[in-house]
Amino acid sequence: MSASQLESLEKTLETYLPPEELKEVRRILFGNDTKKLELPQSAVEAAAERNFELQGCAFEAAREQLRQPRAVRVGLIQNAIVLPTDAPVMEQISALHRRVADMVEVAALCGVNIVCFQEAWTMPFAFCTREKAPWTEFAESAEEGPTTCFCQELAKKYNMVVVSPILERDEVHGGTLWNTAVVVSNSGTVLGKTRKNHIPRVGDFNESTYYMEGNTGHRVFQTQFGKIAVNICYGRHHPLNWFMYSMNGAEIIFNPSATVGDLSEPMWPIEARNAAIANHCFTCAINRVGTEHFKNEFTSGDGKKAHNDFGHFYGSSYVAAPDGSRSPGLSRTRDGLLVAELDLNLNRQISDKWSFKMTGRYEMYAQELAEAVRHDFKPSIVKE
Amino acid sequence: MSASQLESLEKTLETYLPPEELKEVRRILFGNDTKKLELPQSAVEAAAERNFELQGCAFEAAREQLRQPRAVRVGLIQNAIVLPTDAPVMEQISALHRRVADMVEVAALCGVNIVCFQEAWTMPFAFCTREKAPWTEFAESAEEGPTTCFCQELAKKYNMVVVSPILERDEVHGGTLWNTAVVVSNSGTVLGKTRKNHIPRVGDFNESTYYMEGNTGHRVFQTQFGKIAVNICYGRHHPLNWFMYSMNGAEIIFNPSATVGDLSEPMWPIEARNAAIANHCFTCAINRVGTEHFKNEFTSGDGKKAHNDFGHFYGSSYVAAPDGSRSPGLSRTRDGLLVAELDLNLNRQISDKWSFKMTGRYEMYAQELAEAVRHDFKPSIVKE
């Protein structure tokens, strides 16, 4: 059984475990059961026809006396590239625009308020090639590029916040490239952009060949549906990154990613979920699917032969909640849309229960961290 | 099926999944397979006779040219209390000493170099009662108490580092209590002590009824077998706590705990494992087992009726590695000893591969955190 053949962990467990054991295994693995969300028949049919998986679930919170429930529906979209990687650049972009437009239309039918696409969603994840051409041609202005215009249209049409992670060309600063998420308000206005804070140098990738560490800090976007932040891809390995978005008030942190099985699959269900628990917020982990082939061979720098692809993007997008529960994952092999209804009241309820922020002793850490980064830092080591 | 009936997640999966699916599910859930460690027959028999589970596994690293493998064997001990909670204090302590001595003897047969016991291992986890008597009588001097003397004997006898988490009475500072781990060198010398940094106010517990936040920082103990740290219980919810032990050089971080199913079980497999991944080190999560009954009823502060126990300690102790893999968990219901052989070379190998420390941008975080703790902190929020 190759990595690309198992469709999903959850479905495998459901197939083989007896009901009693399944229930207990699910509790231990996934926490409190999420409620299945009833989605309109029109959406179910459109998803089937357009050949992508559609799942819906709801995270509920206790009723409060003074606050109404704050239900918001998020949509996580994972997809394979549409055209071969050597098709003309504009054709590749247009095909992805069309594919994602088809999926967003279904998200709208499902009442999604905030949709987020995968990392660098308008292009193949070509940064493994080390080649600059034609990949840098996929870069666009975050404020005025065709993809942002496309997202603005969607946002207005569907009254939906759109989080659009792209390869950004920053003309104002010498035409530099960035790995950036553009946040478009449901009004259609570009609310702002936020850049990937941590840049990998691992396996097939030294992404700093293309773009450097982001300089937009840990800003949070106040939308009509809640305060959101975007922790792009490799930033999910850095607990401090999640933490600082949370300190700035993020209620939902999206993690648009692109990562393959051999590299990271066992870490995938752990990191975004730990972040939701540790920071009393919701996290949404999104990964692309499929295997992308490139014309010219490249090396992974791992002593093995050069190759034309670097493995299977395993999808498995999911939502994690502050109470330790999580949604089922989307398919490991198919395009998919996960619609999750989040009652944002859960964040404060869990914070009041567990009180990690209150017990966090951040002043101590600010001081210790300031010492730890000094070049002449002396670790605190006890010897016999 | 009640929470106490499922013996272990791993065994349930092994029972029902076909071999091919099991392999793939195990890869996704647990990462690279750990090697099963062959343990001496004498140890296997002694464990059976003494009625505790014995498991062994090994985490391997690649061979290097300039460093020898750095194999160290750690022993994680989880156990139920032995006598009822209203037995005389000294009898309860002595019974636990005898039980743990029996288990450490088996650890020695298995070649364990560093053993760690569960949180407050010499007593029931009575902090739910809010009563001071007789529980504070379980407190001892970290340097000279009978339990530390007991551990020194074990350490010398078996050439083993002993990590002994106790309720500490600090006579030098007005007889205050602390939740403390004593680290005894394999020479028998008390290497030092380290205190619980984060104190819960959650569910049945406000442990600050008994002891406050620790004042020993994030010290790391240089032992003959590697650099170790101890992150006690609730500290596992705080990513910064793990992180700072790691910044001080910890290669193995123990997390002696006491936690029950309804409260935390779905978080248990996530947090210590995320810490191993994020910090390029090994982590060892240890939880007690069984249900502890108290004579006087107490409340959980959750609107429900007062009760005499607060739930089932679900054991499930495990070891997590920096590459995202983990050991099977010990039983949810039985006493157990998990022997894990760790090649500490793996830490640097994974650090060189993933480079989280190199890409961590800690100077930025030191600065942002210093701002975030100010009472007049202004979060970075983008509005329309």
CSV table of C-alpha atoms in Angstrom, one decimal, chain A residues 70 72 113-114 159 161 185-187 191 221-227, chain B residues 384:
chain,number,residue,atom,x,y,z
A,70,ARG,CA,-20.8,33.3,17.7
A,72,VAL,CA,-18.9,31.3,12.0
A,113,ASN,CA,-18.2,33.1,5.9
A,114,ILE,CA,-14.4,32.8,5.6
A,159,ASN,CA,-20.2,38.1,1.1
A,161,VAL,CA,-13.8,36.7,3.6
A,185,SER,CA,-12.8,41.4,3.4
A,186,ASN,CA,-16.3,40.2,2.6
A,187,SER,CA,-16.9,43.8,1.4
A,191,LEU,CA,-7.9,44.1,4.3
A,221,PHE,CA,-7.3,40.8,10.8
A,222,GLN,CA,-10.5,41.9,12.3
A,223,THR,CA,-13.2,40.6,10.0
A,224,GLN,CA,-17.0,40.8,10.4
A,225,PHE,CA,-16.9,37.1,11.4
A,226,GLY,CA,-14.0,37.1,13.9
A,227,LYS,CA,-10.4,37.9,14.3
B,384,GLU,CA,-11.2,47.7,7.5
